[in-house]
PDB file of C-alpha atoms and ligand atoms in Angstrom:
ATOM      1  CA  UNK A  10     -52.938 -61.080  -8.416  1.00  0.00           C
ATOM      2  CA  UNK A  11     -49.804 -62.452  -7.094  1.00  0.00           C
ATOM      3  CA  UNK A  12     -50.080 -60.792  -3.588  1.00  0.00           C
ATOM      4  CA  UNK A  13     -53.267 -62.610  -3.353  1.00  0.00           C
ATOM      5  CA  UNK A  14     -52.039 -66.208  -4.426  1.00  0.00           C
ATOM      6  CA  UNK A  15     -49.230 -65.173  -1.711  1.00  0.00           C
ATOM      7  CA  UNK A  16     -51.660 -64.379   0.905  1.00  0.00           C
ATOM      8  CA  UNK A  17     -53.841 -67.308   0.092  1.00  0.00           C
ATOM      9  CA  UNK A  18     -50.795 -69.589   0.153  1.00  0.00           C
ATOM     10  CA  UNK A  19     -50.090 -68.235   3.789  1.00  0.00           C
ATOM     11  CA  UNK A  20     -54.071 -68.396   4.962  1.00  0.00           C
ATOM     12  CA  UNK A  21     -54.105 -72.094   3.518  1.00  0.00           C
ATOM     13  CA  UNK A  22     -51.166 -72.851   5.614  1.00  0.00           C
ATOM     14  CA  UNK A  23     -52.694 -71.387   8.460  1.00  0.00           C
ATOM     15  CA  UNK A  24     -56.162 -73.174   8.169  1.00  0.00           C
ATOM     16  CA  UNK A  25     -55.327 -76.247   6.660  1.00  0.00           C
ATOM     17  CA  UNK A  26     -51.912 -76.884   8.801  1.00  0.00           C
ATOM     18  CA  UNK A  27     -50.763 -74.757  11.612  1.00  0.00           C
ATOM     19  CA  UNK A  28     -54.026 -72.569  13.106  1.00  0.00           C
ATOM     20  CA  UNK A  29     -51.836 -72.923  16.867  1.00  0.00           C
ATOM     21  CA  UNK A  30     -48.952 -70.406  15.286  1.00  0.00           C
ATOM     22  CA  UNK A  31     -51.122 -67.992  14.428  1.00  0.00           C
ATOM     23  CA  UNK A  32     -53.019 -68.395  17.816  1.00  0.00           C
ATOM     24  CA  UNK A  33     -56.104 -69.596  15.943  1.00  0.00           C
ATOM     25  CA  UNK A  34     -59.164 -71.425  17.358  1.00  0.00           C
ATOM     26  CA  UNK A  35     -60.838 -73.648  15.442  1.00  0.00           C
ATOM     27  CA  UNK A  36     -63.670 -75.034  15.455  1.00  0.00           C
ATOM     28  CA  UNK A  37     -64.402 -78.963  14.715  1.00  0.00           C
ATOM     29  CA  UNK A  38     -65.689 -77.380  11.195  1.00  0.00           C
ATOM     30  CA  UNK A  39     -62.347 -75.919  10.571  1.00  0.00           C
ATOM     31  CA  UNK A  40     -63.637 -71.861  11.142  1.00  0.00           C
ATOM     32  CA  UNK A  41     -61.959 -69.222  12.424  1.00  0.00           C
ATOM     33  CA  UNK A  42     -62.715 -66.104  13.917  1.00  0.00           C
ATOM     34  CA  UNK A  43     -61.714 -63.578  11.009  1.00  0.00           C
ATOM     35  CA  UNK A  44     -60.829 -60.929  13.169  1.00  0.00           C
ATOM     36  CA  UNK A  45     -57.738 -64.111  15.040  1.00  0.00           C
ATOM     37  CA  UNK A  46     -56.752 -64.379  11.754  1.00  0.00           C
ATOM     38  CA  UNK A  47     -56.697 -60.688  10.344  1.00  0.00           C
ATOM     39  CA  UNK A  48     -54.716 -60.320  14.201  1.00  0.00           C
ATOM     40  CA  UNK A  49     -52.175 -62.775  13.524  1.00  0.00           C
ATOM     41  CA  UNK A  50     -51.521 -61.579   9.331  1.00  0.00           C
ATOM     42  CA  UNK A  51     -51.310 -58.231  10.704  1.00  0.00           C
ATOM     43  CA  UNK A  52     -47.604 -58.851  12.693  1.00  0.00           C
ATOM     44  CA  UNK A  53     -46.209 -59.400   9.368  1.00  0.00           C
ATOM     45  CA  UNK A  54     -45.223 -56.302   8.089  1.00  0.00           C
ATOM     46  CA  UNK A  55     -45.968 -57.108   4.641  1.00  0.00           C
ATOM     47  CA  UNK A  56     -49.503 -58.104   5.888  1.00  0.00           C
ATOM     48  CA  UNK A  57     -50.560 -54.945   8.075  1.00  0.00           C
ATOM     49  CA  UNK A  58     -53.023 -53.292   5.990  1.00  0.00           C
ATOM     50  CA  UNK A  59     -55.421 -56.426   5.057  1.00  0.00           C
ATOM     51  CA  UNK A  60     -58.943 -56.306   5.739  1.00  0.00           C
ATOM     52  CA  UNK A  61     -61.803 -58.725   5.685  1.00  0.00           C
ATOM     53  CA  UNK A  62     -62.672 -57.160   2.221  1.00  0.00           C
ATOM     54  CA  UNK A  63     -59.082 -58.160   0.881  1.00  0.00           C
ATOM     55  CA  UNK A  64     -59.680 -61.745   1.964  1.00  0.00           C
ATOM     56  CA  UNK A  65     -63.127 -61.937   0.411  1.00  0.00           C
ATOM     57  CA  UNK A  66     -61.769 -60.976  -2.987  1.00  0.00           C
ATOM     58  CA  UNK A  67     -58.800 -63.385  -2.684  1.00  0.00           C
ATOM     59  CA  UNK A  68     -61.332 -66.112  -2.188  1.00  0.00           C
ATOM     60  CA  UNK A  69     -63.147 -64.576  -5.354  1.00  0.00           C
ATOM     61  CA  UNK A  70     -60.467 -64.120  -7.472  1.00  0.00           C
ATOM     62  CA  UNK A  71     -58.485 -67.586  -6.780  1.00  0.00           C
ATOM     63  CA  UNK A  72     -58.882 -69.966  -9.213  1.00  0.00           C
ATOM     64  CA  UNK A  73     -59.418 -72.777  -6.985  1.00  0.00           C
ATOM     65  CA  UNK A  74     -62.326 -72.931  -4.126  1.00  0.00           C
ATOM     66  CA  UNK A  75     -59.741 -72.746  -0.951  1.00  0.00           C
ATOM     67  CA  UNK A  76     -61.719 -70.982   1.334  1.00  0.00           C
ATOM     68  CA  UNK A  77     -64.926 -69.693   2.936  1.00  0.00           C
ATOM     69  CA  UNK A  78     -66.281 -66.779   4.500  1.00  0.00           C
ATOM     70  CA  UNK A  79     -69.503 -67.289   6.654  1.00  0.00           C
ATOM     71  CA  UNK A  80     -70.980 -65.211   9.323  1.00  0.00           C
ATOM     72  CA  UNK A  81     -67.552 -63.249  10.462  1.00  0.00           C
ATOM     73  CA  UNK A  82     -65.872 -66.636  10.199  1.00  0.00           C
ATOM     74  CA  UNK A  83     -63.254 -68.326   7.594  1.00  0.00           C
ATOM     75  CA  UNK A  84     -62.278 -71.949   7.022  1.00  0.00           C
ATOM     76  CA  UNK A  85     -60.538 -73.964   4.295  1.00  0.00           C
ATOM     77  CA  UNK A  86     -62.732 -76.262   1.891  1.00  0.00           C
ATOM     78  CA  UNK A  87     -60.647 -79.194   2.206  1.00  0.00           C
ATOM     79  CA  UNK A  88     -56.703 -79.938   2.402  1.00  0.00           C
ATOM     80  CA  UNK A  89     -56.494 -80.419   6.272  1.00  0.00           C
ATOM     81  CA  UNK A  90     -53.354 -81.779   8.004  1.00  0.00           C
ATOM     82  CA  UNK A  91     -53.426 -80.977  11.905  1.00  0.00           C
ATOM     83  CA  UNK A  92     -54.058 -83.650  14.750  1.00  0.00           C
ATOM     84  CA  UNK A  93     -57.984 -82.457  15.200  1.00  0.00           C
ATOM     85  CA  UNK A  94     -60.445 -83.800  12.337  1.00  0.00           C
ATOM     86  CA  UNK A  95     -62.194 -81.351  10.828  1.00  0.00           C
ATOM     87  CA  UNK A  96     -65.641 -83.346  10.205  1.00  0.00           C
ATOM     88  CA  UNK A  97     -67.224 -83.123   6.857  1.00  0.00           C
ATOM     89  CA  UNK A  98     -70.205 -83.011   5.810  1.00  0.00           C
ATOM     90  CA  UNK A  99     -71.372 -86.366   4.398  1.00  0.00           C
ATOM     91  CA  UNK A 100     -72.729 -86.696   0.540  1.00  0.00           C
ATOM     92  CA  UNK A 101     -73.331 -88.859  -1.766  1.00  0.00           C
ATOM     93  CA  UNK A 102     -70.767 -88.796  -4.518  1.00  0.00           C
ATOM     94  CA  UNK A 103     -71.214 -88.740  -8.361  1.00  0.00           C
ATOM     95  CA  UNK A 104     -71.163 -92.057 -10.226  1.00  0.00           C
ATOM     96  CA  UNK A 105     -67.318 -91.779 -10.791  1.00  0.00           C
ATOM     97  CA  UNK A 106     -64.820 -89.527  -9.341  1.00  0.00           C
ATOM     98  CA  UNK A 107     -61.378 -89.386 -10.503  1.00  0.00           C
ATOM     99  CA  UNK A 108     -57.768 -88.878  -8.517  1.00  0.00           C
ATOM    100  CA  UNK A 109     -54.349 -87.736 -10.501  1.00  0.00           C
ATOM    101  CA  UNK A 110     -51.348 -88.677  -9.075  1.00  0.00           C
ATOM    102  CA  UNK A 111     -47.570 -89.947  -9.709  1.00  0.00           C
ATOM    103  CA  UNK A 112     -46.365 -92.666 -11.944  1.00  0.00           C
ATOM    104  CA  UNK A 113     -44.040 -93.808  -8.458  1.00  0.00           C
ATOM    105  CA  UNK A 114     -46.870 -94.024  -5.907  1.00  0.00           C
ATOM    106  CA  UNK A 115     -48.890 -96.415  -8.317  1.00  0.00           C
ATOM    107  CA  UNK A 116     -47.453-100.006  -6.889  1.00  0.00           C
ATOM    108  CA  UNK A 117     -48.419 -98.806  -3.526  1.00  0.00           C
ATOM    109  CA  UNK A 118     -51.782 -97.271  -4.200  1.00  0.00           C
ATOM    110  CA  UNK A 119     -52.739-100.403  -6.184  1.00  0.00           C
ATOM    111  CA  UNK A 120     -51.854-102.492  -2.750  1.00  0.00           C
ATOM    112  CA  UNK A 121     -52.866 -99.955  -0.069  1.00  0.00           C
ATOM    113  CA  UNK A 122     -55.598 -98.267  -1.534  1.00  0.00           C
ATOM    114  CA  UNK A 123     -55.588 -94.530  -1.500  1.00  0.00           C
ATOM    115  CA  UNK A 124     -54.644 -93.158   1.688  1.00  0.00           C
ATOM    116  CA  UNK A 125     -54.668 -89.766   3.184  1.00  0.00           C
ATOM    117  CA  UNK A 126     -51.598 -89.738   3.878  1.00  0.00           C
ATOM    118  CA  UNK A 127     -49.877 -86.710   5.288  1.00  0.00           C
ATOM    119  CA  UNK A 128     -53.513 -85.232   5.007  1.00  0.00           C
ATOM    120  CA  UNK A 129     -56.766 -85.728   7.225  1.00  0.00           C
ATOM    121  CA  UNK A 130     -58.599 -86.941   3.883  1.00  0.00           C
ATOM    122  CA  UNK A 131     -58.211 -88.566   0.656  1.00  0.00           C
ATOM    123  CA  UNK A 132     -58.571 -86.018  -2.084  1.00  0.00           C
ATOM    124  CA  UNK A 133     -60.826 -86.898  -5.443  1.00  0.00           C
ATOM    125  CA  UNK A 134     -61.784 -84.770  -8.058  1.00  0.00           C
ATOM    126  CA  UNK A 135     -65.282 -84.057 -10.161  1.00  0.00           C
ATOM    127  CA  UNK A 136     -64.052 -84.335 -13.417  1.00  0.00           C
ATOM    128  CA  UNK A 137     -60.596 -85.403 -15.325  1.00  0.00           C
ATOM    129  CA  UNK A 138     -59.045 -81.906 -15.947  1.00  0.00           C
ATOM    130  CA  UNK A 139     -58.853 -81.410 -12.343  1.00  0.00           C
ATOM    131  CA  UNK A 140     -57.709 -84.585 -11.559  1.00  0.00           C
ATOM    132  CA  UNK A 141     -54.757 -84.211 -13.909  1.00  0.00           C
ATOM    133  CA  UNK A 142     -53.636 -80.917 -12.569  1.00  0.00           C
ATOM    134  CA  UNK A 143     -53.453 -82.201  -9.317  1.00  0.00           C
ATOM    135  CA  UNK A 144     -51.689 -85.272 -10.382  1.00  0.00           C
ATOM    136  CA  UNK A 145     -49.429 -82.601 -12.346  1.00  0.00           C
ATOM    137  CA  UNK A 146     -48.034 -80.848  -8.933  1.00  0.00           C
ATOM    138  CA  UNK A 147     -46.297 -84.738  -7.923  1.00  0.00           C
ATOM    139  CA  UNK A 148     -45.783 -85.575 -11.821  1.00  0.00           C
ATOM    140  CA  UNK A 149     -44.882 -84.153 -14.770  1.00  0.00           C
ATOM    141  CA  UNK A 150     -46.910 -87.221 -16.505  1.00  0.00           C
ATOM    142  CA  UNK A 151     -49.231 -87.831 -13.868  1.00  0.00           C
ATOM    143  CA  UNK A 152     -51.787 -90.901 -14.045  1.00  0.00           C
ATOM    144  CA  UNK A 153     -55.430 -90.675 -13.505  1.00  0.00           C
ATOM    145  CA  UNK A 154     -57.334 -93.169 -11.417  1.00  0.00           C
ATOM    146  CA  UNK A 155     -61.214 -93.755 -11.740  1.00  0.00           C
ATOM    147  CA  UNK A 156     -62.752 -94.155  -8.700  1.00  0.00           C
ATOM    148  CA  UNK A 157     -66.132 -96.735  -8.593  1.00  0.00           C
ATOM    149  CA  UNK A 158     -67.604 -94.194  -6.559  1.00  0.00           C
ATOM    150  CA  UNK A 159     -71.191 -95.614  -6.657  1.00  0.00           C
ATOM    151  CA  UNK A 160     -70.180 -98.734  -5.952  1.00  0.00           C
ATOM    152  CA  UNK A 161     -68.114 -97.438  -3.099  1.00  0.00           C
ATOM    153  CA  UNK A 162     -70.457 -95.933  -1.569  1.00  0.00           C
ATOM    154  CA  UNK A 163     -73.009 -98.447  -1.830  1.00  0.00           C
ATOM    155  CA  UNK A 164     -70.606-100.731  -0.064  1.00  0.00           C
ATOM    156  CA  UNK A 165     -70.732 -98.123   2.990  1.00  0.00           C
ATOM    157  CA  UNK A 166     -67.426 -96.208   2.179  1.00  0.00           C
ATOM    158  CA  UNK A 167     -68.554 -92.321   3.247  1.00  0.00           C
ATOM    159  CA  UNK A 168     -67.884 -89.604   0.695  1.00  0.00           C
ATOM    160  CA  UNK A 169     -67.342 -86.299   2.262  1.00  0.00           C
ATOM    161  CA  UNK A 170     -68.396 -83.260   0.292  1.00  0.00           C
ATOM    162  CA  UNK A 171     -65.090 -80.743   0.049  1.00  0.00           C
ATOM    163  CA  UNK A 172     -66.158 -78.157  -2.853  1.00  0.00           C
ATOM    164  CA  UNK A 173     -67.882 -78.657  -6.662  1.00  0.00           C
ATOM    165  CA  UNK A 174     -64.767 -79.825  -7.903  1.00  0.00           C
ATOM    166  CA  UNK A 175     -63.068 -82.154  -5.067  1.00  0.00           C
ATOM    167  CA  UNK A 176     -64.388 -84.603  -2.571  1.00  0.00           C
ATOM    168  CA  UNK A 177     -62.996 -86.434   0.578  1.00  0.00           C
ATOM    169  CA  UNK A 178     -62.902 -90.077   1.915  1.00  0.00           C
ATOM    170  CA  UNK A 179     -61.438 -91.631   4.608  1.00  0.00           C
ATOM    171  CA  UNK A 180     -59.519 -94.059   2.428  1.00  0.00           C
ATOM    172  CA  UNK A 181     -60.381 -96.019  -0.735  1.00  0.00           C
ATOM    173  CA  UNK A 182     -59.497 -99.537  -1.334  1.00  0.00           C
ATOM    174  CA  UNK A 183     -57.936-100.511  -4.079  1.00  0.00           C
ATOM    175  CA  UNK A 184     -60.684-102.534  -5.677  1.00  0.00           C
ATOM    176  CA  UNK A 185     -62.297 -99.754  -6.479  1.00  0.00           C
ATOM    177  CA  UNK A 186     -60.256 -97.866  -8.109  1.00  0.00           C
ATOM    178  CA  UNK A 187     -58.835 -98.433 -11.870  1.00  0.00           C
ATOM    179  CA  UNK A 188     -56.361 -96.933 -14.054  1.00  0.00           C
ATOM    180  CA  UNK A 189     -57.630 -94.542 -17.067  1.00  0.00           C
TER     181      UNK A 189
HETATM  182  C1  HQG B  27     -50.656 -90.365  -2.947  1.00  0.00           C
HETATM  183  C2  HQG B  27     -54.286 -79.547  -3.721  1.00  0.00           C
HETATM  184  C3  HQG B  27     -48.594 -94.097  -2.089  1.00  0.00           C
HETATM  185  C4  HQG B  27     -51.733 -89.559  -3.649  1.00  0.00           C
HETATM  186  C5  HQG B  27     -54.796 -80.459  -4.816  1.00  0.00           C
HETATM  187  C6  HQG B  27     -51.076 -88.198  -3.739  1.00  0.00           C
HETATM  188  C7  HQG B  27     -55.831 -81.311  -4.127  1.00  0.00           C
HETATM  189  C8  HQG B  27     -50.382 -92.675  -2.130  1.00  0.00           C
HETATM  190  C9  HQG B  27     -50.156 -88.155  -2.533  1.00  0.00           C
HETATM  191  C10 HQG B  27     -55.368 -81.361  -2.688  1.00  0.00           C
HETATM  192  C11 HQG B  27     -51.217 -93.645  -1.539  1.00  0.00           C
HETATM  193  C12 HQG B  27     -50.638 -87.211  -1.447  1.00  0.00           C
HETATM  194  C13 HQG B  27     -54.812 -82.727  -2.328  1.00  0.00           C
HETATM  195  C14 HQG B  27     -50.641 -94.908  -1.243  1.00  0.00           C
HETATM  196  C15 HQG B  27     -52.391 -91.895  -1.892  1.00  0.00           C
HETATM  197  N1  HQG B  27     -49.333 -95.103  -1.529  1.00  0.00           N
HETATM  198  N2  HQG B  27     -49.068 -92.910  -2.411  1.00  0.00           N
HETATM  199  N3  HQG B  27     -51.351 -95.911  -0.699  1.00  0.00           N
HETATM  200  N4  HQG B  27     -52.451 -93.141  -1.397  1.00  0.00           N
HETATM  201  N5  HQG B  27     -51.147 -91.604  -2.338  1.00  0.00           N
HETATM  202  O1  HQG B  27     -50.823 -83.436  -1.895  1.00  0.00           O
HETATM  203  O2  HQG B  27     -54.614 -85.555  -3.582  1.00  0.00           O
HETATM  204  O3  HQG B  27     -53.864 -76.435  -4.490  1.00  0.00           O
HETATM  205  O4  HQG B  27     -51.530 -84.835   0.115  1.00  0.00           O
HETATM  206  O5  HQG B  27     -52.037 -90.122  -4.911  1.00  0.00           O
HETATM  207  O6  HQG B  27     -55.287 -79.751  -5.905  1.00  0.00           O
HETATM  208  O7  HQG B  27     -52.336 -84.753  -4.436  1.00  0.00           O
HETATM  209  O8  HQG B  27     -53.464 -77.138  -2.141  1.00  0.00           O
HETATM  210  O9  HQG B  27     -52.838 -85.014  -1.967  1.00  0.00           O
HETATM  211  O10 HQG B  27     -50.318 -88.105  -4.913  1.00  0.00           O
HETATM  212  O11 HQG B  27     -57.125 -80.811  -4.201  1.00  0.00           O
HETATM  213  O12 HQG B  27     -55.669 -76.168  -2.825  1.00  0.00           O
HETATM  214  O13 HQG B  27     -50.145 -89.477  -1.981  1.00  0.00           O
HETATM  215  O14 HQG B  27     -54.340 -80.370  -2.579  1.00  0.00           O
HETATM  216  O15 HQG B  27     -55.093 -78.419  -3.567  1.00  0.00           O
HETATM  217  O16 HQG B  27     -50.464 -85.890  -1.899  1.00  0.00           O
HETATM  218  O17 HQG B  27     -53.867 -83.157  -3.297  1.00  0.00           O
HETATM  219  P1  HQG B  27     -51.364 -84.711  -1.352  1.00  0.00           P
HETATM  220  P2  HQG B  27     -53.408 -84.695  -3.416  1.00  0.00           P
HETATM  221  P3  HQG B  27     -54.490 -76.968  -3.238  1.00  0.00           P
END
């Protein structure tokens, strides 16, 4: 199981941040050719014998909904940092959505809004448990926002379906959003 959280950690990196060092093209979806990606794993030594099947039960066996396989093609779900936007796929959210995150980023959050930042998205979650274990990777007592999704998005803010458990927006201002 740990090879595969490895090898997911590395494909994530590749899809989500760096497709140009593993000589990737993407498309404006975010997919890949498997067979690029299979290429570039396979001049790491410690990578040379995966196969399509060995990325199909990483996917399965991960925890978390990373990635997709489709028609000879793989992409990340969500998590995106590189210059090209991946678009989304446009949806309307649930009622509320929720976002975990650190005690310190609070005072800016409840002036700026959530922001992508570093990321092509903001990240929300489906339901509080997921929420707090992202909030748990910046904070060992993270806080959880609720997010007036409805409301939002009857304002026109776009929600962006990512997978069941975590949507996207562009950015969500701050009078939408209060503390738990
Ligand atoms: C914070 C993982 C200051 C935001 C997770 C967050 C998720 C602000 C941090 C996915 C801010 C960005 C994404 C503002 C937002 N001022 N701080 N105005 N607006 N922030 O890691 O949502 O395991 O880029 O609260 O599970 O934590 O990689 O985003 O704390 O689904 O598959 O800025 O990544 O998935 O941090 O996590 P991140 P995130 P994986």
């Amino acid at each position: 199981m740990k090879r595969f959280e490895e090898l997911s950690k590395e494909i994530s990196y590749a899809l989500r941040h760096a497709p140009w060092e593993y000589e990737l093209e993407m498309n404006e979806d975010g997919w890949v050719p498997i067979g690029q990606l299979l290429d570039a794993l396979h001049r790491a030594e410690k990578w040379k014998n995966i196969c399509e099947v060995d990325l199909s039960e990483m996917i399965e066996k991960s925890e978390k909904k990373r990635h997709e396989i489709k028609d000879g093609k793989i992409r990340a779900f969500y998590g995106h940092s590189i210059p090209m936007k991946i678009l989304k796929e446009e949806k309307m959210p649930p009622n509320v959505l929720y976002h975990g995150t650190a005690r310190r980023f609070l005072e800016s959050i409840n002036e700026n809004g959530l922001l992508p930042q570093s990321r092509q998205y903001v990240h929300l979650s489906q339901d509080i448990e997921t929420a707090e274990n992202v909030g748990k990777r910046h904070d060992d007592k993270p806080r959880i926002l609720i997010i007036d999704a409805k409301t939002a998005w009857n304002d026109g803010i776009k929600f962006y379906f990512g997978n069941e458990k975590v949507w996207l927006a562009d950015a969500i201002p701050s009078k939408y959003i209060r503390k738990m």
